[in-house]
């Protein structure tokens, strides 16, 4: 029997294929919409109008005001803009920041830089065995010295859903701190209410859009110090010639993603249940993602094989998965997220993340499990 050579892409939390409609739109825009949006001649003003139309459409879809939509190069920039911009704006008045131990590297490293280079005090909140932030610690940490609280809405490694409303209530009752949510993995996967946030970050390439394209939602009462000095682009917060094609395409990317949101949630939840049931029957496998997490992400560990060995074996069989967040994928250290959830080094060094989309199928899940079983038999006893 010939082996199945069909590629299985189970790494949608890392990035997604570009939607065919976006590919078509971008191709058209690249050929026609090349003028600088700051130019005063007709072509430049037309590009500017298209960007502002995109901004208004995005605002309507996210239920915010157009002037609260800031285009960025992605969520890492948006996270840095929110965290560092708010911290620098508070210099001399407030010197305390709060985040969790399971954040994306763009948040963790921004916080560490503010702590080590600029002298801010940072509180890193613990999480429970489900990966959910400790609200008691948050309540105790908050004070009038707190400038900003930054928490991810959905964890990118295990799919834990953070209690956004309760976090908002605590922050408002115990401080005057700003509240920022990293919503990259939350968009289309949970119900989002941006009235809870002062700032929120998004990325296009997680929802079948372009890489190098993202958003920061910044409410009008929020003051930020710009990180990129230059012209007056994006309300003076982000100097540099606009990536107008990506900014214009982002409105359609978001609309298409939200139009299929209900179907995507149902489908990925079904795939998650199917794989979870099969994995639960394997004695070598421990499931790390909480039952109540998002359906799009399923994280598990192998007792007899490291992540690197298992990923390589799956790759040879045409199956794409990841271990830690892809931004940390080259690290040899145990997953900080799984360690924060109370798991051993061995379990944290042997994790695999499968992340699903509407394009994935039940047949792919079944083939994945079959291939995994064969790999466990062939390599498992020699890998640790």
Tab-separated table of C-alpha atoms in Angstrom:
chain	number	residue	atom	x	y	z
A	1	UNK	CA	0.000	0.000	0.000
A	2	UNK	CA	1.335	3.436	-0.904
A	3	UNK	CA	1.729	5.816	2.073
A	4	UNK	CA	-0.671	8.748	2.287
A	5	UNK	CA	1.345	11.770	1.132
A	6	UNK	CA	-1.406	14.339	1.701
A	7	UNK	CA	-0.008	17.136	3.895
A	8	UNK	CA	-1.771	17.547	7.229
A	9	UNK	CA	-1.439	21.077	8.565
A	10	UNK	CA	-2.207	21.118	12.300
A	11	UNK	CA	-0.318	24.328	13.132
A	12	UNK	CA	-2.974	26.991	12.639
A	13	UNK	CA	-2.213	28.652	15.984
A	14	UNK	CA	1.196	29.436	14.515
A	15	UNK	CA	-0.027	30.799	11.192
A	16	UNK	CA	-2.718	30.097	8.627
A	17	UNK	CA	-2.834	29.828	4.836
A	18	UNK	CA	-3.936	33.068	3.205
A	19	UNK	CA	-7.609	33.063	2.233
A	20	UNK	CA	-8.014	32.845	-1.589
A	21	UNK	CA	-10.124	36.005	-1.590
A	22	UNK	CA	-7.366	37.879	0.234
A	23	UNK	CA	-4.736	36.597	-2.200
A	24	UNK	CA	-6.852	37.890	-5.080
A	25	UNK	CA	-7.463	41.255	-3.394
A	26	UNK	CA	-3.797	41.771	-2.525
A	27	UNK	CA	-2.706	40.935	-6.067
A	28	UNK	CA	-5.045	43.597	-7.385
A	29	UNK	CA	-3.966	46.165	-4.789
A	30	UNK	CA	-0.257	45.595	-5.450
A	31	UNK	CA	-0.795	46.414	-9.114
A	32	UNK	CA	-2.874	49.550	-8.573
A	33	UNK	CA	-2.546	50.890	-5.020
A	34	UNK	CA	1.131	51.741	-4.783
A	35	UNK	CA	1.102	55.454	-4.014
A	36	UNK	CA	2.142	56.780	-0.603
A	37	UNK	CA	-0.981	57.342	1.467
A	38	UNK	CA	0.496	60.621	2.812
A	39	UNK	CA	0.878	62.098	-0.692
A	40	UNK	CA	-1.327	65.039	-1.658
A	41	UNK	CA	-1.919	64.079	-5.285
A	42	UNK	CA	-4.981	62.095	-6.359
A	43	UNK	CA	-3.426	58.618	-6.274
A	44	UNK	CA	-2.066	59.109	-2.757
A	45	UNK	CA	-5.337	60.507	-1.468
A	46	UNK	CA	-7.186	57.548	-2.990
A	47	UNK	CA	-4.939	55.137	-1.058
A	48	UNK	CA	-5.556	57.158	2.105
A	49	UNK	CA	-9.322	56.967	1.567
A	50	UNK	CA	-9.128	53.181	1.096
A	51	UNK	CA	-7.141	52.849	4.317
A	52	UNK	CA	-9.644	54.940	6.238
A	53	UNK	CA	-12.513	52.920	4.796
A	54	UNK	CA	-10.751	49.770	5.990
A	55	UNK	CA	-10.245	51.324	9.428
A	56	UNK	CA	-13.927	52.208	9.677
A	57	UNK	CA	-15.009	48.714	8.596
A	58	UNK	CA	-12.688	47.096	11.156
A	59	UNK	CA	-14.027	49.404	13.859
A	60	UNK	CA	-17.610	48.445	13.017
A	61	UNK	CA	-16.775	44.723	13.084
A	62	UNK	CA	-15.019	45.005	16.464
A	63	UNK	CA	-17.553	47.494	17.865
A	64	UNK	CA	-15.055	50.266	18.537
A	65	UNK	CA	-14.487	53.744	17.100
A	66	UNK	CA	-12.422	54.221	13.889
A	67	UNK	CA	-9.939	56.483	15.699
A	68	UNK	CA	-9.300	53.615	18.135
A	69	UNK	CA	-7.925	51.348	15.371
A	70	UNK	CA	-4.134	51.577	14.988
A	71	UNK	CA	-2.533	49.593	12.135
A	72	UNK	CA	0.680	47.755	13.073
A	73	UNK	CA	3.032	45.178	11.567
A	74	UNK	CA	1.458	42.461	13.703
A	75	UNK	CA	0.591	41.546	17.265
A	76	UNK	CA	4.187	41.559	18.546
A	77	UNK	CA	4.442	45.220	17.617
A	78	UNK	CA	0.945	45.903	18.953
A	79	UNK	CA	1.833	44.254	22.277
A	80	UNK	CA	5.047	46.255	22.545
A	81	UNK	CA	3.271	49.459	21.573
A	82	UNK	CA	0.638	48.912	24.268
A	83	UNK	CA	2.970	47.785	27.061
A	84	UNK	CA	5.988	50.018	26.544
A	85	UNK	CA	3.932	52.946	25.311
A	86	UNK	CA	1.744	52.890	28.426
A	87	UNK	CA	4.696	52.295	30.756
A	88	UNK	CA	6.700	55.204	29.325
A	89	UNK	CA	3.637	57.449	29.513
A	90	UNK	CA	3.384	56.634	33.234
A	91	UNK	CA	7.078	57.280	34.024
A	92	UNK	CA	7.453	59.369	37.155
A	93	UNK	CA	3.886	58.642	38.240
A	94	UNK	CA	3.466	54.854	38.316
A	95	UNK	CA	6.164	52.181	38.201
A	96	UNK	CA	4.309	48.864	38.568
A	97	UNK	CA	3.166	46.462	35.819
A	98	UNK	CA	1.283	43.144	36.027
A	99	UNK	CA	1.207	40.205	33.631
A	100	UNK	CA	1.029	36.402	33.874
A	101	UNK	CA	3.635	33.655	33.631
A	102	UNK	CA	2.087	32.180	30.473
A	103	UNK	CA	2.203	35.141	28.093
A	104	UNK	CA	3.535	35.255	24.541
A	105	UNK	CA	7.234	36.092	24.249
A	106	UNK	CA	6.431	39.554	22.868
A	107	UNK	CA	4.735	40.387	26.168
A	108	UNK	CA	7.188	38.594	28.453
A	109	UNK	CA	10.259	40.131	26.844
A	110	UNK	CA	8.730	43.605	26.777
A	111	UNK	CA	8.004	43.286	30.491
A	112	UNK	CA	11.512	42.000	31.236
A	113	UNK	CA	13.075	44.880	29.327
A	114	UNK	CA	10.990	47.415	31.240
A	115	UNK	CA	12.028	45.703	34.471
A	116	UNK	CA	15.734	45.252	33.767
A	117	UNK	CA	16.524	48.344	31.711
A	118	UNK	CA	14.017	50.951	32.882
A	119	UNK	CA	13.510	49.922	36.513
A	120	UNK	CA	9.825	49.051	36.496
A	121	UNK	CA	8.498	46.605	39.065
A	122	UNK	CA	6.698	43.685	37.369
A	123	UNK	CA	4.396	41.169	39.030
A	124	UNK	CA	4.110	37.837	37.199
A	125	UNK	CA	0.867	36.104	38.154
A	126	UNK	CA	0.723	32.337	38.602
A	127	UNK	CA	-1.795	30.143	36.802
A	128	UNK	CA	-3.627	27.016	37.929
A	129	UNK	CA	-3.387	23.534	36.422
A	130	UNK	CA	-5.733	24.638	33.613
A	131	UNK	CA	-3.487	27.548	32.669
A	132	UNK	CA	-5.950	30.129	34.021
A	133	UNK	CA	-4.570	33.179	35.803
A	134	UNK	CA	-4.791	33.410	39.614
A	135	UNK	CA	-7.356	36.136	40.316
A	136	UNK	CA	-6.503	36.241	44.025
A	137	UNK	CA	-2.909	37.141	43.192
A	138	UNK	CA	-4.124	39.781	40.751
A	139	UNK	CA	-6.312	41.359	43.422
A	140	UNK	CA	-3.425	41.421	45.923
A	141	UNK	CA	-0.945	42.839	43.398
A	142	UNK	CA	-3.070	45.765	42.214
A	143	UNK	CA	-2.456	49.199	43.677
A	144	UNK	CA	-2.478	52.847	42.716
A	145	UNK	CA	1.151	52.385	41.617
A	146	UNK	CA	0.020	49.940	38.898
A	147	UNK	CA	0.210	51.518	35.447
A	148	UNK	CA	-0.817	48.547	33.310
A	149	UNK	CA	-2.158	45.001	33.484
A	150	UNK	CA	-1.505	42.888	30.364
A	151	UNK	CA	-3.079	39.420	30.114
A	152	UNK	CA	-3.688	37.199	27.077
A	153	UNK	CA	-7.331	36.364	26.410
A	154	UNK	CA	-6.583	32.820	25.181
A	155	UNK	CA	-3.324	30.997	25.783
A	156	UNK	CA	-1.476	30.197	22.579
A	157	UNK	CA	0.024	26.872	23.729
A	158	UNK	CA	-2.819	25.087	25.524
A	159	UNK	CA	-5.928	27.110	24.639
A	160	UNK	CA	-6.891	28.195	28.169
A	161	UNK	CA	-9.516	30.957	28.258
A	162	UNK	CA	-8.840	33.784	30.702
A	163	UNK	CA	-11.710	35.328	32.732
A	164	UNK	CA	-11.652	38.701	31.000
A	165	UNK	CA	-14.724	40.137	32.711
A	166	UNK	CA	-13.495	39.232	36.195
A	167	UNK	CA	-10.052	40.627	35.410
A	168	UNK	CA	-11.668	43.868	34.288
A	169	UNK	CA	-13.763	44.100	37.467
A	170	UNK	CA	-10.728	43.579	39.705
A	171	UNK	CA	-8.570	46.081	37.841
A	172	UNK	CA	-11.270	48.740	38.009
A	173	UNK	CA	-12.114	48.136	41.673
A	174	UNK	CA	-8.515	48.023	42.952
A	175	UNK	CA	-6.627	50.529	40.792
A	176	UNK	CA	-6.660	53.062	37.984
A	177	UNK	CA	-4.427	50.873	35.840
A	178	UNK	CA	-4.902	50.416	32.117
A	179	UNK	CA	-5.938	46.938	30.977
A	180	UNK	CA	-4.481	45.351	27.836
A	181	UNK	CA	-5.566	42.012	26.388
A	182	UNK	CA	-3.525	40.057	23.837
A	183	UNK	CA	-6.432	38.772	21.726
A	184	UNK	CA	-4.440	37.034	18.993
A	185	UNK	CA	-5.663	33.509	19.771
A	186	UNK	CA	-9.083	34.702	20.932
A	187	UNK	CA	-10.379	36.181	17.689
A	188	UNK	CA	-13.117	33.892	16.262
A	189	UNK	CA	-12.490	31.369	19.095
A	190	UNK	CA	-14.345	33.044	21.980
A	191	UNK	CA	-16.902	35.816	22.340
A	192	UNK	CA	-14.924	39.053	22.536
A	193	UNK	CA	-16.238	42.170	24.267
A	194	UNK	CA	-13.723	44.941	23.718
A	195	UNK	CA	-15.594	47.245	26.074
A	196	UNK	CA	-13.669	45.332	28.767
A	197	UNK	CA	-10.297	46.483	27.438
A	198	UNK	CA	-8.405	49.745	27.269
A	199	UNK	CA	-6.187	48.161	24.610
A	200	UNK	CA	-6.272	44.921	22.614
A	201	UNK	CA	-3.865	43.343	20.114
A	202	UNK	CA	-4.681	41.352	16.968
A	203	UNK	CA	-2.806	39.677	14.119
A	204	UNK	CA	-4.013	39.078	10.551
A	205	UNK	CA	-2.006	35.934	9.804
A	206	UNK	CA	-3.853	33.947	12.490
A	207	UNK	CA	-7.140	34.405	10.579
A	208	UNK	CA	-6.056	33.664	6.993
A	209	UNK	CA	-4.620	37.111	6.397
A	210	UNK	CA	-1.192	38.516	5.616
A	211	UNK	CA	1.891	38.225	7.777
A	212	UNK	CA	3.239	41.618	8.791
A	213	UNK	CA	-0.277	42.926	9.405
A	214	UNK	CA	-1.941	43.607	12.733
A	215	UNK	CA	-3.887	45.963	14.935
A	216	UNK	CA	-3.809	47.676	18.274
A	217	UNK	CA	-7.195	48.797	19.531
A	218	UNK	CA	-6.452	51.798	21.754
A	219	UNK	CA	-9.354	53.505	23.461
A	220	UNK	CA	-9.454	57.274	23.165
A	221	UNK	CA	-8.633	57.947	26.828
A	222	UNK	CA	-5.319	56.017	26.602
A	223	UNK	CA	-2.062	57.970	26.229
A	224	UNK	CA	0.948	56.185	24.727
A	225	UNK	CA	4.517	57.234	24.067
A	226	UNK	CA	5.307	56.201	20.468
A	227	UNK	CA	7.988	53.554	19.949
A	228	UNK	CA	8.653	54.437	16.303
A	229	UNK	CA	9.389	58.121	15.855
A	230	UNK	CA	8.838	59.576	12.433
A	231	UNK	CA	5.920	61.240	10.709
A	232	UNK	CA	2.328	61.583	11.825
A	233	UNK	CA	1.139	58.219	10.568
A	234	UNK	CA	-1.329	56.399	12.839
A	235	UNK	CA	-2.035	59.470	14.953
A	236	UNK	CA	1.670	60.053	15.465
A	237	UNK	CA	2.062	56.693	17.209
A	238	UNK	CA	3.788	54.805	14.401
A	239	UNK	CA	6.061	56.703	12.061
A	240	UNK	CA	6.882	55.310	8.634
A	241	UNK	CA	5.215	54.870	5.265
A	242	UNK	CA	2.063	52.826	5.741
A	243	UNK	CA	1.861	49.247	4.492
A	244	UNK	CA	-1.306	50.311	2.742
A	245	UNK	CA	-1.984	47.041	0.913
A	246	UNK	CA	-1.908	45.039	4.157
A	247	UNK	CA	-3.948	47.669	6.004
A	248	UNK	CA	-6.618	47.772	3.309
A	249	UNK	CA	-6.787	43.977	3.067
A	250	UNK	CA	-7.177	43.574	6.820
A	251	UNK	CA	-10.803	44.710	6.823
A	252	UNK	CA	-11.817	41.967	4.401
A	253	UNK	CA	-9.675	39.420	6.281
A	254	UNK	CA	-11.502	40.215	9.501
A	255	UNK	CA	-14.932	40.202	7.851
A	256	UNK	CA	-14.367	36.780	6.258
A	257	UNK	CA	-13.108	35.345	9.537
A	258	UNK	CA	-16.083	36.626	11.505
A	259	UNK	CA	-18.560	35.428	8.871
A	260	UNK	CA	-17.317	31.845	9.364
A	261	UNK	CA	-16.783	32.143	13.124
A	262	UNK	CA	-19.712	29.999	14.247
A	263	UNK	CA	-18.953	27.248	11.751
A	264	UNK	CA	-15.249	27.336	12.586
A	265	UNK	CA	-15.876	27.049	16.316
A	266	UNK	CA	-18.228	24.096	15.928
A	267	UNK	CA	-15.926	22.312	13.493
A	268	UNK	CA	-12.706	22.767	15.476
A	269	UNK	CA	-14.460	21.721	18.696
A	270	UNK	CA	-15.567	18.506	16.967
A	271	UNK	CA	-12.033	17.786	15.734
A	272	UNK	CA	-10.662	18.512	19.204
A	273	UNK	CA	-13.088	16.060	20.848
A	274	UNK	CA	-12.309	13.393	18.271
A	275	UNK	CA	-8.557	13.660	18.754
A	276	UNK	CA	-8.838	14.008	22.540
A	277	UNK	CA	-10.848	10.784	22.788
A	278	UNK	CA	-8.310	8.890	20.705
A	279	UNK	CA	-5.309	10.270	22.601
A	280	UNK	CA	-6.892	9.525	25.965
A	281	UNK	CA	-6.786	5.824	25.085
A	282	UNK	CA	-2.985	5.855	24.615
A	283	UNK	CA	-1.024	5.083	27.776
A	284	UNK	CA	2.000	7.046	26.529
A	285	UNK	CA	0.026	10.297	26.155
A	286	UNK	CA	-0.958	12.968	28.700
A	287	UNK	CA	-3.344	15.700	27.547
A	288	UNK	CA	-2.330	19.190	28.675
A	289	UNK	CA	-5.121	21.379	27.268
A	290	UNK	CA	-8.064	21.929	29.630
A	291	UNK	CA	-11.449	20.519	28.629
A	292	UNK	CA	-12.940	24.016	28.734
A	293	UNK	CA	-10.258	25.535	26.492
A	294	UNK	CA	-10.840	26.637	22.906
A	295	UNK	CA	-11.541	23.888	20.388
A	296	UNK	CA	-8.863	25.099	17.994
A	297	UNK	CA	-5.945	24.068	20.239
A	298	UNK	CA	-5.076	20.659	21.693
A	299	UNK	CA	-1.770	20.220	23.531
A	300	UNK	CA	-0.477	16.860	24.760
A	301	UNK	CA	2.766	15.296	25.989
A	302	UNK	CA	4.392	11.965	25.212
A	303	UNK	CA	5.923	9.989	28.098
A	304	UNK	CA	8.394	8.128	25.886
A	305	UNK	CA	9.573	10.748	23.403
A	306	UNK	CA	10.741	14.362	23.379
A	307	UNK	CA	8.937	17.038	21.383
A	308	UNK	CA	11.808	17.340	18.917
A	309	UNK	CA	11.910	13.629	18.112
A	310	UNK	CA	8.146	13.369	17.755
A	311	UNK	CA	7.849	16.498	15.607
A	312	UNK	CA	10.583	15.237	13.277
A	313	UNK	CA	8.899	11.851	12.969
A	314	UNK	CA	5.550	13.467	12.201
A	315	UNK	CA	7.191	15.820	9.706
A	316	UNK	CA	8.632	12.851	7.812
A	317	UNK	CA	5.055	11.622	7.456
A	318	UNK	CA	3.737	14.934	6.133
A	319	UNK	CA	2.210	16.208	9.383
A	320	UNK	CA	2.890	19.768	10.572
A	321	UNK	CA	2.593	20.462	14.300
A	322	UNK	CA	4.500	22.546	16.854
A	323	UNK	CA	5.559	22.228	20.468
A	324	UNK	CA	5.911	25.536	22.274
A	325	UNK	CA	4.744	28.792	20.762
A	326	UNK	CA	6.454	29.000	17.367
A	327	UNK	CA	8.220	32.192	18.496
A	328	UNK	CA	9.992	29.982	21.078
A	329	UNK	CA	10.197	26.829	18.955
A	330	UNK	CA	14.005	26.819	18.690
A	331	UNK	CA	14.428	26.934	22.465
A	332	UNK	CA	15.691	23.767	24.145
A	333	UNK	CA	14.157	24.810	27.478
A	334	UNK	CA	10.959	23.218	28.814
A	335	UNK	CA	7.734	24.994	27.910
A	336	UNK	CA	7.330	27.872	30.374
A	337	UNK	CA	3.554	27.594	30.015
A	338	UNK	CA	3.429	23.916	31.019
A	339	UNK	CA	5.907	24.519	33.847
A	340	UNK	CA	3.700	27.355	35.120
A	341	UNK	CA	0.776	24.903	35.064
A	342	UNK	CA	2.689	22.689	37.470
A	343	UNK	CA	4.002	20.049	35.060
A	344	UNK	CA	7.371	18.327	35.256
A	345	UNK	CA	10.362	19.189	33.080
A	346	UNK	CA	9.960	15.897	31.236
A	347	UNK	CA	6.322	16.564	30.427
A	348	UNK	CA	7.104	20.146	29.440
A	349	UNK	CA	9.906	18.949	27.141
A	350	UNK	CA	7.705	16.422	25.359
A	351	UNK	CA	4.667	18.501	24.422
A	352	UNK	CA	3.006	18.750	21.020
A	353	UNK	CA	0.461	21.394	20.015
A	354	UNK	CA	-2.127	20.565	17.362
A	355	UNK	CA	-4.204	23.527	16.219
A	356	UNK	CA	-7.155	23.215	13.881
A	357	UNK	CA	-9.005	25.265	11.286
A	358	UNK	CA	-12.129	24.931	9.194
A	359	UNK	CA	-10.001	23.338	6.461
A	360	UNK	CA	-8.992	20.361	8.612
A	361	UNK	CA	-11.013	17.140	8.482
A	362	UNK	CA	-11.977	14.154	10.626
A	363	UNK	CA	-9.992	11.952	8.254
A	364	UNK	CA	-6.874	14.000	9.010
A	365	UNK	CA	-7.400	13.530	12.744
A	366	UNK	CA	-7.794	9.786	12.281
A	367	UNK	CA	-4.666	9.569	10.132
A	368	UNK	CA	-2.733	11.636	12.656
A	369	UNK	CA	-3.646	9.201	15.426
A	370	UNK	CA	-2.704	6.198	13.274
A	371	UNK	CA	0.668	7.729	12.414
A	372	UNK	CA	1.250	8.677	16.040
A	373	UNK	CA	0.618	5.109	17.192
A	374	UNK	CA	3.116	3.783	14.627
A	375	UNK	CA	5.718	6.345	15.721
A	376	UNK	CA	5.250	5.440	19.386
A	377	UNK	CA	5.879	1.790	18.609
A	378	UNK	CA	8.852	2.481	16.338
A	379	UNK	CA	10.708	5.190	18.252
A	380	UNK	CA	9.129	5.680	21.649
A	381	UNK	CA	11.247	3.382	23.795
A	382	UNK	CA	14.517	4.870	22.476
A	383	UNK	CA	13.813	8.587	22.724
A	384	UNK	CA	14.171	9.545	26.401
